[in-house]
JSON list of N, CA, C and O in Angstrom, two decimals:
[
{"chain": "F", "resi": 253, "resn": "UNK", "atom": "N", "xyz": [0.82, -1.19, 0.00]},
{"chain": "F", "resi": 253, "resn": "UNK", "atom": "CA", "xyz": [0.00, 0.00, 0.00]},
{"chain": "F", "resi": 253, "resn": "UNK", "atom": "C", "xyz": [0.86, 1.26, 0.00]},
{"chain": "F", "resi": 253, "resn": "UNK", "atom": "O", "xyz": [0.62, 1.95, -0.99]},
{"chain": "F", "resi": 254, "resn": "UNK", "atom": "N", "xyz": [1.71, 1.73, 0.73]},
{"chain": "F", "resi": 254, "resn": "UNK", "atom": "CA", "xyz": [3.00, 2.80, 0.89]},
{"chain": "F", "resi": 254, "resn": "UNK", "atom": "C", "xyz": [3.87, 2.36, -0.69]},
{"chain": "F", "resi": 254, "resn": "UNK", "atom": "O", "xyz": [4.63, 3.14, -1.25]},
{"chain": "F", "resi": 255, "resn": "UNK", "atom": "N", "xyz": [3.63, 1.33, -1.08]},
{"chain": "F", "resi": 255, "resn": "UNK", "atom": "CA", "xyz": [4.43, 1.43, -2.47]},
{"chain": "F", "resi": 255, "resn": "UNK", "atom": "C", "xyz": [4.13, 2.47, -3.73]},
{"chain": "F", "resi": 255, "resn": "UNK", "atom": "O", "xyz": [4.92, 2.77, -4.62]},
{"chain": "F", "resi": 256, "resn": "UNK", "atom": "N", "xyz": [2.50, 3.01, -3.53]},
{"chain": "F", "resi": 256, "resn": "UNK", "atom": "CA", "xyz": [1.56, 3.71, -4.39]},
{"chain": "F", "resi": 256, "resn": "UNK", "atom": "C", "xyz": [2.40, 4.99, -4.20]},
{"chain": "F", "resi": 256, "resn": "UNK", "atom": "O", "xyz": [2.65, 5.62, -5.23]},
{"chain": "F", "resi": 257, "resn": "UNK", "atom": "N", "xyz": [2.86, 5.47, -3.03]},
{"chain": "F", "resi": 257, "resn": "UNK", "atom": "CA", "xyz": [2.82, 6.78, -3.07]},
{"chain": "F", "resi": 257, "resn": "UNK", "atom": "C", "xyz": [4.44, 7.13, -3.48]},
{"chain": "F", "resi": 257, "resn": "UNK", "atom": "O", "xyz": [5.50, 6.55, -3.21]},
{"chain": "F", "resi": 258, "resn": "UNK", "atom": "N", "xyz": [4.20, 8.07, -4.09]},
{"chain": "F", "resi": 258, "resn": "UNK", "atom": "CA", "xyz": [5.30, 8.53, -5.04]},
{"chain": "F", "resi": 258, "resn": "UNK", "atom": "C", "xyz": [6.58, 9.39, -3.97]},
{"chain": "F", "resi": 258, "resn": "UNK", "atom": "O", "xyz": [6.18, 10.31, -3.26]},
{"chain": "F", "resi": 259, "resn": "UNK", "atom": "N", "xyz": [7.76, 9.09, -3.94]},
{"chain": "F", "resi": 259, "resn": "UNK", "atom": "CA", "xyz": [8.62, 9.82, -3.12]},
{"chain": "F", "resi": 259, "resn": "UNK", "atom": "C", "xyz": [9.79, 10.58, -3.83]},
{"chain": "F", "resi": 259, "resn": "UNK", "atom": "O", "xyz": [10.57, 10.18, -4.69]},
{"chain": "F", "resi": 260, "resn": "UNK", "atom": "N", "xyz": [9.67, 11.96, -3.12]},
{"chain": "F", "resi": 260, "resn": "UNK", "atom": "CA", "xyz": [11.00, 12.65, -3.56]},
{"chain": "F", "resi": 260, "resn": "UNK", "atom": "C", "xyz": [12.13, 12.95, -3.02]},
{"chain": "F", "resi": 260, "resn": "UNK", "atom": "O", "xyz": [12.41, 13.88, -2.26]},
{"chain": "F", "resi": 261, "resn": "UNK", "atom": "N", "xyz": [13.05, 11.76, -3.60]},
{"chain": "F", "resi": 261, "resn": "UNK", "atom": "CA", "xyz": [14.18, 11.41, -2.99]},
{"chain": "F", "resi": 261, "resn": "UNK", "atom": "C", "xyz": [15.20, 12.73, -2.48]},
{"chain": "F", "resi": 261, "resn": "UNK", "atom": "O", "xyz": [15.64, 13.10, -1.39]},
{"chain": "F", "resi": 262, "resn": "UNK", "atom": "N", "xyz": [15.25, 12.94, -3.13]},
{"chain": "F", "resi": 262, "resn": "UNK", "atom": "CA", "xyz": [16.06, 14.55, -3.80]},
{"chain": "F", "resi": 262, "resn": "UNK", "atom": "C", "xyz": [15.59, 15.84, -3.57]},
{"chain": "F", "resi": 262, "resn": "UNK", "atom": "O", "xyz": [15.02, 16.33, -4.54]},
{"chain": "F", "resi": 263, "resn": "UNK", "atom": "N", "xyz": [15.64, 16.32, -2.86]},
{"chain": "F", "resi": 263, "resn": "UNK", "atom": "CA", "xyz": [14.88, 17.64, -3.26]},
{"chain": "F", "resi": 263, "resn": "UNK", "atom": "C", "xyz": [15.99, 18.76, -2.89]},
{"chain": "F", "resi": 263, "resn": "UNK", "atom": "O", "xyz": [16.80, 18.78, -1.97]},
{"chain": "F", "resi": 264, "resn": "UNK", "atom": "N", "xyz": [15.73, 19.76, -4.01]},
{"chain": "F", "resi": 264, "resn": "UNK", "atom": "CA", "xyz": [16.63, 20.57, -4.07]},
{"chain": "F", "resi": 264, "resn": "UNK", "atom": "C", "xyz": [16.44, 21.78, -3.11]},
{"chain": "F", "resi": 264, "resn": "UNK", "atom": "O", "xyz": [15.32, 22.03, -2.64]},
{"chain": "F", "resi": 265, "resn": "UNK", "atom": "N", "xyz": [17.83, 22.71, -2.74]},
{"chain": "F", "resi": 265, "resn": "UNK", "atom": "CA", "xyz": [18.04, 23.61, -2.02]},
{"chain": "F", "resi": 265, "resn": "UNK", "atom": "C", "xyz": [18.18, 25.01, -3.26]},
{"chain": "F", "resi": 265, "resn": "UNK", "atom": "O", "xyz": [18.76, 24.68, -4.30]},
{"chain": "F", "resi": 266, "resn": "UNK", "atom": "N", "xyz": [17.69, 26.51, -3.20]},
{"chain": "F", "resi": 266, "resn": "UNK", "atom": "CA", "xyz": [18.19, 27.58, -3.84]},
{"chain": "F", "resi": 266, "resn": "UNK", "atom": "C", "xyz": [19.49, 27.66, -3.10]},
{"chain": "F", "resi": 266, "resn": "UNK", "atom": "O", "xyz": [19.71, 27.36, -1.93]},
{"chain": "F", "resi": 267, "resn": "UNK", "atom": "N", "xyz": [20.54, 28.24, -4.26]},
{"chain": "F", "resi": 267, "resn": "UNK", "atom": "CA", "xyz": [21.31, 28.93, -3.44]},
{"chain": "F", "resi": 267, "resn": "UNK", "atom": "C", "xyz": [21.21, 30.06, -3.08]},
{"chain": "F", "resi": 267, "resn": "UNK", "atom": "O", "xyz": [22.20, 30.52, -2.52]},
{"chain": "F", "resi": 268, "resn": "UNK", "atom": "N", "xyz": [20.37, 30.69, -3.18]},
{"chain": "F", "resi": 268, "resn": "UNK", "atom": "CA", "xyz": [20.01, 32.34, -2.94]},
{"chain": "F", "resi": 268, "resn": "UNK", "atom": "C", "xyz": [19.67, 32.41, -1.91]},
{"chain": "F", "resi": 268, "resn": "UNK", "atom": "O", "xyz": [20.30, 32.92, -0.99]},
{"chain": "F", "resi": 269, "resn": "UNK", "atom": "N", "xyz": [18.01, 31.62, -1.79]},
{"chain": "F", "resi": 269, "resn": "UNK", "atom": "CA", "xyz": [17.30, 31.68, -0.67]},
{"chain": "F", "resi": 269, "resn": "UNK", "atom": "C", "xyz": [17.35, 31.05, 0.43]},
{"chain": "F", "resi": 269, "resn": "UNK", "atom": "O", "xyz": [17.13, 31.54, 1.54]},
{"chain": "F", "resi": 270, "resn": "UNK", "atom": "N", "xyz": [17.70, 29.69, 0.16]},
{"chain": "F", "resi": 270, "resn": "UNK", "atom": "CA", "xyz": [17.62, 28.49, 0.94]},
{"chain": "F", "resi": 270, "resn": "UNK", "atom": "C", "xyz": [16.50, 27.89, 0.92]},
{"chain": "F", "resi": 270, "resn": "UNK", "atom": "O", "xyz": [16.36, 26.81, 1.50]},
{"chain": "F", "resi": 271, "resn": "UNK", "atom": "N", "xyz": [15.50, 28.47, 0.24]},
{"chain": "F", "resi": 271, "resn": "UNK", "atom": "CA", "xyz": [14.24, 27.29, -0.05]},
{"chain": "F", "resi": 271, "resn": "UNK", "atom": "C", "xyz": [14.07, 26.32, -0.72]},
{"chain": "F", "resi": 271, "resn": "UNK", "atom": "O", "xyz": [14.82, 26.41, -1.70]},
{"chain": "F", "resi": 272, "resn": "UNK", "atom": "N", "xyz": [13.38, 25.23, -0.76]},
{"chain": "F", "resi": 272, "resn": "UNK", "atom": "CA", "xyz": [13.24, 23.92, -1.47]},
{"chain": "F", "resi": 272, "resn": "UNK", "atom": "C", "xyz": [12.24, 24.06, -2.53]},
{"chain": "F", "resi": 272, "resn": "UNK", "atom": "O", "xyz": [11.41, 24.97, -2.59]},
{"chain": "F", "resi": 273, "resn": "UNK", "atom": "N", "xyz": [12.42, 22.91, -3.51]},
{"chain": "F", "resi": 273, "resn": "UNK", "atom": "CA", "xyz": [11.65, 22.77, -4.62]},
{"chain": "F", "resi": 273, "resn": "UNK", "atom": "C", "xyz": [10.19, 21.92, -4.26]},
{"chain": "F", "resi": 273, "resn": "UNK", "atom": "O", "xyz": [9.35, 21.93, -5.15]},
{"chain": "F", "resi": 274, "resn": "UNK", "atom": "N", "xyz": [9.95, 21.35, -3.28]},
{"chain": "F", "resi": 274, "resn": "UNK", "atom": "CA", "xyz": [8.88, 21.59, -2.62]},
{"chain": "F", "resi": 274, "resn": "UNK", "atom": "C", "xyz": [7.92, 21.94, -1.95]},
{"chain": "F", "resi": 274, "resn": "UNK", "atom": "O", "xyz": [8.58, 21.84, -0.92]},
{"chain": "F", "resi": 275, "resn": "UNK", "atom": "N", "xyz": [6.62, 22.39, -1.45]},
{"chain": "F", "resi": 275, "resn": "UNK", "atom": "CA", "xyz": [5.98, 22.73, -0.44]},
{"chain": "F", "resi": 275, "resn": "UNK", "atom": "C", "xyz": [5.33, 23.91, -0.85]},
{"chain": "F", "resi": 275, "resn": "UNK", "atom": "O", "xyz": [4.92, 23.92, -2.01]},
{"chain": "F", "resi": 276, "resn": "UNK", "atom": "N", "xyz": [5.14, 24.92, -0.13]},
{"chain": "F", "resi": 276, "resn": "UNK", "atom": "CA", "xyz": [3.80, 25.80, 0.05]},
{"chain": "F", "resi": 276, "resn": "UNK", "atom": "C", "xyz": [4.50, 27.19, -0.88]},
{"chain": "F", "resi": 276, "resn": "UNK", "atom": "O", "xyz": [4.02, 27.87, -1.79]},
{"chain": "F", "resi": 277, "resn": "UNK", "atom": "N", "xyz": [5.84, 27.22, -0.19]},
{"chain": "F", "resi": 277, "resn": "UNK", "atom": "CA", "xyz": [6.94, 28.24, -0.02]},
{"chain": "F", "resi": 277, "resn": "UNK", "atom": "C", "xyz": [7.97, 28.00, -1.01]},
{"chain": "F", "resi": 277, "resn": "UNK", "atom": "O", "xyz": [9.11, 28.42, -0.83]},
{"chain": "F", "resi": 278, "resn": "UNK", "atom": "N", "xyz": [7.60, 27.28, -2.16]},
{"chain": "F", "resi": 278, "resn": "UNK", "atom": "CA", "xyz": [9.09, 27.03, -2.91]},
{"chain": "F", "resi": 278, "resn": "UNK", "atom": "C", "xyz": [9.76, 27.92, -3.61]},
{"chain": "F", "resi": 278, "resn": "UNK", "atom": "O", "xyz": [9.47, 29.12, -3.52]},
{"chain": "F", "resi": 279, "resn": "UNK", "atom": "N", "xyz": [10.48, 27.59, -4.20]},
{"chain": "F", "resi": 279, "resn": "UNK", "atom": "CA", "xyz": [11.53, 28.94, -5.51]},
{"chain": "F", "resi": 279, "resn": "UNK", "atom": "C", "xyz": [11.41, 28.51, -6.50]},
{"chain": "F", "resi": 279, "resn": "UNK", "atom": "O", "xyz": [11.76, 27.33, -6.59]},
{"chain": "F", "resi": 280, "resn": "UNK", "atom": "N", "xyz": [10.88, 29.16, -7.68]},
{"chain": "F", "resi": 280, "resn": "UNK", "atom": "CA", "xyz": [11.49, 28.68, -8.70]},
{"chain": "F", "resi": 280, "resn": "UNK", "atom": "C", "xyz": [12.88, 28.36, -9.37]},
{"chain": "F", "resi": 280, "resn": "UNK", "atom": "O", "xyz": [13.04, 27.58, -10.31]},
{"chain": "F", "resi": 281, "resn": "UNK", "atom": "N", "xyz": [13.79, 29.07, -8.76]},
{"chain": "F", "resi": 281, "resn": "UNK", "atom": "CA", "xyz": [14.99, 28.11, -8.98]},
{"chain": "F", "resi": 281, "resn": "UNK", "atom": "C", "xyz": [15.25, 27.13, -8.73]},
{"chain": "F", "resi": 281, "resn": "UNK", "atom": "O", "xyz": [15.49, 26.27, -9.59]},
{"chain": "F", "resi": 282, "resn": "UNK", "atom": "N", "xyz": [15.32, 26.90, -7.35]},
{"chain": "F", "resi": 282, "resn": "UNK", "atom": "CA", "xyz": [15.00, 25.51, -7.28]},
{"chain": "F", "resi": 282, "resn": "UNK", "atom": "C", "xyz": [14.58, 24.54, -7.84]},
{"chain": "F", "resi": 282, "resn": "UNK", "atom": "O", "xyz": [15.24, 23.52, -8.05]},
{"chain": "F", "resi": 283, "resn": "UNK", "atom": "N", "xyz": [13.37, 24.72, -8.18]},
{"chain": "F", "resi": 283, "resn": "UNK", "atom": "CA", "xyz": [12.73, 23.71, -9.37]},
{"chain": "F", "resi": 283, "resn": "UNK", "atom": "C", "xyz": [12.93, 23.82, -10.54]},
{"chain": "F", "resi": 283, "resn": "UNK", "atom": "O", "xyz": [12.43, 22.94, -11.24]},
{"chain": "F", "resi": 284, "resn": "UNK", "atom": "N", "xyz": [13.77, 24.97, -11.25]},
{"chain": "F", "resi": 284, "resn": "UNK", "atom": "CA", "xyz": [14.87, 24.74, -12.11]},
{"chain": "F", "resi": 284, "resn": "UNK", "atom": "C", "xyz": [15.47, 25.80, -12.38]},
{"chain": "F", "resi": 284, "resn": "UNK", "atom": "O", "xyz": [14.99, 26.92, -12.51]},
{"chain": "F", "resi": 285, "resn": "UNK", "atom": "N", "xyz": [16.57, 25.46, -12.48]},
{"chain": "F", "resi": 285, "resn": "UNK", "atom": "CA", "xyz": [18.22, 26.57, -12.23]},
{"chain": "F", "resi": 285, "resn": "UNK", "atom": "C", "xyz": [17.96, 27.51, -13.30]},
{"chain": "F", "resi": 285, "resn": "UNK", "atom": "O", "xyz": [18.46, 28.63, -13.21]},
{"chain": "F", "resi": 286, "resn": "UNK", "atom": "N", "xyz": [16.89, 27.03, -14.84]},
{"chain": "F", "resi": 286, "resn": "UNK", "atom": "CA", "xyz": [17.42, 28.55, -15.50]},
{"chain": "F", "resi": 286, "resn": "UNK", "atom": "C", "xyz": [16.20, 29.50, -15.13]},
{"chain": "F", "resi": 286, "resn": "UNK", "atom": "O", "xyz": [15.99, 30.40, -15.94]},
{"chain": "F", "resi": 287, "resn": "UNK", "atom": "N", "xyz": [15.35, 29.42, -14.01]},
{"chain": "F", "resi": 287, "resn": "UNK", "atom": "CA", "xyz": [14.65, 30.27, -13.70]},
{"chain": "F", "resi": 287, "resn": "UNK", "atom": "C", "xyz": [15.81, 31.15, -12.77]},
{"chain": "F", "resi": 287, "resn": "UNK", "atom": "O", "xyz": [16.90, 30.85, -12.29]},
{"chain": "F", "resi": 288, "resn": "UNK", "atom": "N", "xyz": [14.84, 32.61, -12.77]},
{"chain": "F", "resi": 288, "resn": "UNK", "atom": "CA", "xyz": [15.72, 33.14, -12.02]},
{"chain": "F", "resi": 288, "resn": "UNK", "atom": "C", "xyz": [15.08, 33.12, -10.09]},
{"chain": "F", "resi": 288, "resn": "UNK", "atom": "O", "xyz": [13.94, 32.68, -9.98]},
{"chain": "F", "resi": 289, "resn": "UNK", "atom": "N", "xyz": [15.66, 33.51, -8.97]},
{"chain": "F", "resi": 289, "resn": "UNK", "atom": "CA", "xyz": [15.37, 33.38, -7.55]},
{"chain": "F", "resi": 289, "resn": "UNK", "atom": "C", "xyz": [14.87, 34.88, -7.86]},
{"chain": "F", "resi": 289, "resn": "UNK", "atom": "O", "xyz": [15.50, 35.68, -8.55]},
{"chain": "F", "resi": 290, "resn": "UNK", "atom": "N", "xyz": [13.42, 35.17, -7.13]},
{"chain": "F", "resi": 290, "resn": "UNK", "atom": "CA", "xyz": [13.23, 36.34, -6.51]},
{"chain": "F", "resi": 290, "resn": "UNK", "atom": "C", "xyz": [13.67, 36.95, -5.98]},
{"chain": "F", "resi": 290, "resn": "UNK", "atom": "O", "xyz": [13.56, 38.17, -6.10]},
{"chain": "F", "resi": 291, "resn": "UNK", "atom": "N", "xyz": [14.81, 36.00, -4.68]},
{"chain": "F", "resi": 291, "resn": "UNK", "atom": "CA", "xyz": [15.54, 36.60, -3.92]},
{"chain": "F", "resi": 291, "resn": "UNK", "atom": "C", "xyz": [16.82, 37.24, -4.49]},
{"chain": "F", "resi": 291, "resn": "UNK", "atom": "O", "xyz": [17.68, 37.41, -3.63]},
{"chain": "F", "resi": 292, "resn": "UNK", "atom": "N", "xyz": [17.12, 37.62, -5.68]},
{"chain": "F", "resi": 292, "resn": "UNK", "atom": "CA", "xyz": [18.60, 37.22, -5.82]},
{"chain": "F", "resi": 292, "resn": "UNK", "atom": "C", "xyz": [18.45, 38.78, -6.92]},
{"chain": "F", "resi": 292, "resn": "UNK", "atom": "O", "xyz": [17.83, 39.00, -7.96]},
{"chain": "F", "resi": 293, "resn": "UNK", "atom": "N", "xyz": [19.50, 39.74, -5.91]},
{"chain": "F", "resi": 293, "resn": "UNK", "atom": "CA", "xyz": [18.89, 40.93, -6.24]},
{"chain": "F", "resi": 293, "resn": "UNK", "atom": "C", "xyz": [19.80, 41.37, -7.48]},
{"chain": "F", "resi": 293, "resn": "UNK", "atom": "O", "xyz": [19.44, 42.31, -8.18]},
{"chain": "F", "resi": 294, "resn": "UNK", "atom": "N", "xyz": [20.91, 40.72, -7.72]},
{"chain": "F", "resi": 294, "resn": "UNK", "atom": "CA", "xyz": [22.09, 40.96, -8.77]},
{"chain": "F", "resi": 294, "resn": "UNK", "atom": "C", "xyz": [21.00, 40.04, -10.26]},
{"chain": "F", "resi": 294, "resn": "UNK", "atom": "O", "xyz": [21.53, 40.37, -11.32]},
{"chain": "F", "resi": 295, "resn": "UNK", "atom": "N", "xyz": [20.18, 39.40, -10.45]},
{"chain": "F", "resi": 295, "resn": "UNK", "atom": "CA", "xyz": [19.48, 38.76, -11.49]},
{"chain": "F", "resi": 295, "resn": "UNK", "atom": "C", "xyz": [18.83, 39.66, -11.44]},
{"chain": "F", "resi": 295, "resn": "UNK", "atom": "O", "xyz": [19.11, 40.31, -12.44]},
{"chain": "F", "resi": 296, "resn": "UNK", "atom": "N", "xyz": [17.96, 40.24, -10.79]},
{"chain": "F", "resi": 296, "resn": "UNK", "atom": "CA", "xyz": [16.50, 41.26, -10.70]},
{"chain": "F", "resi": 296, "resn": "UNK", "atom": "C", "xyz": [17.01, 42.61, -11.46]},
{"chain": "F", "resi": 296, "resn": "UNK", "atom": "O", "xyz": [16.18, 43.19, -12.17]},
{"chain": "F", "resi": 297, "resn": "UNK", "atom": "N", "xyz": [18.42, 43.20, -11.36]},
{"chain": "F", "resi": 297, "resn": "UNK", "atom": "CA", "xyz": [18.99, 44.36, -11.67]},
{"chain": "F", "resi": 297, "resn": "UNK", "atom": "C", "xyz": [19.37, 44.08, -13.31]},
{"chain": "F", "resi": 297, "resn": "UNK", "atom": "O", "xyz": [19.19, 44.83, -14.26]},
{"chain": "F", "resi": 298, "resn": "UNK", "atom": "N", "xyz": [19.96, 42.73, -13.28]},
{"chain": "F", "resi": 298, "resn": "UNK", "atom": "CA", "xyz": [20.34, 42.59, -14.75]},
{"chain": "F", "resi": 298, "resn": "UNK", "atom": "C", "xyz": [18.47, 42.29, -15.53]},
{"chain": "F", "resi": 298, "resn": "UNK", "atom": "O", "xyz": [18.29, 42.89, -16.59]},
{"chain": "F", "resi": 299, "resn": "UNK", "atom": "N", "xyz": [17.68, 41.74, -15.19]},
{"chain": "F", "resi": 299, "resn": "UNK", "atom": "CA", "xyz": [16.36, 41.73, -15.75]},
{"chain": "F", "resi": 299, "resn": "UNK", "atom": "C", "xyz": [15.88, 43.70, -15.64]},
{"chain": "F", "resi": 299, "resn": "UNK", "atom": "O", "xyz": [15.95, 44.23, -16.74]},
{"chain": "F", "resi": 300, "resn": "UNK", "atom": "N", "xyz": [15.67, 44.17, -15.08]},
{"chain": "F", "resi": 300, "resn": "UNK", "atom": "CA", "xyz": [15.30, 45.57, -15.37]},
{"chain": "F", "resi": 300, "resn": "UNK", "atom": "C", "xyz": [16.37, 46.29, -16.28]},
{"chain": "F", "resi": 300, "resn": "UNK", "atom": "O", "xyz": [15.90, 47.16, -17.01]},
{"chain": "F", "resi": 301, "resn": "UNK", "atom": "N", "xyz": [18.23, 46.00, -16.41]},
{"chain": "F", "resi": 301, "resn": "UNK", "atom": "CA", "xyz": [18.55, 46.27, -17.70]},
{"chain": "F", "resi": 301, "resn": "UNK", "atom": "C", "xyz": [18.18, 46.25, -18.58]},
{"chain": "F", "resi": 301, "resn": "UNK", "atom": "O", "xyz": [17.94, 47.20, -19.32]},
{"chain": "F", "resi": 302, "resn": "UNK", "atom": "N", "xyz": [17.99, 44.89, -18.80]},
{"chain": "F", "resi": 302, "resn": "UNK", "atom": "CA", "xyz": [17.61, 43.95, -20.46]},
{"chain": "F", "resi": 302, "resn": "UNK", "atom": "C", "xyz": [16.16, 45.03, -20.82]},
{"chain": "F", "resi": 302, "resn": "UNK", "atom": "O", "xyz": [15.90, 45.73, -21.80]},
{"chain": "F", "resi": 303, "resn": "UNK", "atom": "N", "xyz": [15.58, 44.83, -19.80]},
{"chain": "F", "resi": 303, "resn": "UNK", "atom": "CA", "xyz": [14.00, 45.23, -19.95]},
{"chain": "F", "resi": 303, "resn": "UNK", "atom": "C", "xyz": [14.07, 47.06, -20.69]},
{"chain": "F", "resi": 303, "resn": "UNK", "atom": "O", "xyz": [13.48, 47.49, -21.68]},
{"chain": "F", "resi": 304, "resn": "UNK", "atom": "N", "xyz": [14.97, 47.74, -19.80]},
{"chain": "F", "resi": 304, "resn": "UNK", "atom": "CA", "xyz": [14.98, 49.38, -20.34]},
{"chain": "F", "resi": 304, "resn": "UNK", "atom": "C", "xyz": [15.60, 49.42, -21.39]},
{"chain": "F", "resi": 304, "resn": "UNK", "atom": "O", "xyz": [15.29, 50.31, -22.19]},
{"chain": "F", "resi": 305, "resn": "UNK", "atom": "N", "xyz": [16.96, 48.23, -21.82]},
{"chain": "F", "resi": 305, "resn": "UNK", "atom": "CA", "xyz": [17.32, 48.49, -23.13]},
{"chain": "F", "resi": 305, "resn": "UNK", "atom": "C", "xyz": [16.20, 48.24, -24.66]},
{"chain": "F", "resi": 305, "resn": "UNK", "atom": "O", "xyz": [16.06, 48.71, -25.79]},
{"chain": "F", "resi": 306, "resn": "UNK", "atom": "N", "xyz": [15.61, 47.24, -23.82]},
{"chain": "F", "resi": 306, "resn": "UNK", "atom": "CA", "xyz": [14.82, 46.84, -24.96]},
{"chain": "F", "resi": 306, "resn": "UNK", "atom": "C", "xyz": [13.70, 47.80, -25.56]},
{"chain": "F", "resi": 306, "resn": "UNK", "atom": "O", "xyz": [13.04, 47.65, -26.59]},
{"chain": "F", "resi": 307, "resn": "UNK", "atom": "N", "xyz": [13.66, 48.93, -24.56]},
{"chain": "F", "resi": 307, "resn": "UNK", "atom": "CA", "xyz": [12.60, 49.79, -25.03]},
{"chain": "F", "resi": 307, "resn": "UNK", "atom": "C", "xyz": [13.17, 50.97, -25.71]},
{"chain": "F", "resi": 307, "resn": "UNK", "atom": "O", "xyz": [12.50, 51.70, -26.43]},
{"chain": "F", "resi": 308, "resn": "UNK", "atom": "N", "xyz": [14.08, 51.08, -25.54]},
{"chain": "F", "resi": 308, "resn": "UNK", "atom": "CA", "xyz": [14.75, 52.06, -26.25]},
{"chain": "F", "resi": 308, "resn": "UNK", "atom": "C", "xyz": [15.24, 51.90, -28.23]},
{"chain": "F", "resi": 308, "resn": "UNK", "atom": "O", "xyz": [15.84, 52.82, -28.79]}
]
């Protein structure tokens, strides 16, 4: 019966945040690296670059 239920062996850590790729609270990095972390304020600065060059 416990054989049905599916387990995640692995679960990953951000390095930014320290949150996991599971649960209520996760990161999307975590659940995969080419997303970027919310937390991670040097990605957030280069995304509002990209973003003002592009309008210009």
């Amino acid at each position: 019966m416990l054989d049905d239920i599916p387990r995640i062996t692995n679960p990953r850590t951000c390095e930014y945040c320290g949150r996991l790729n599971i649960g209520a609270n996760r990161c999307p990095h975590a659940i995969n690296p080419k997303l970027d972390c919310p937390n991670n304020k040097q990605a957030n600065k280069a995304l509002a670059d990209r973003l003002r060059r592009l309008g210009r």
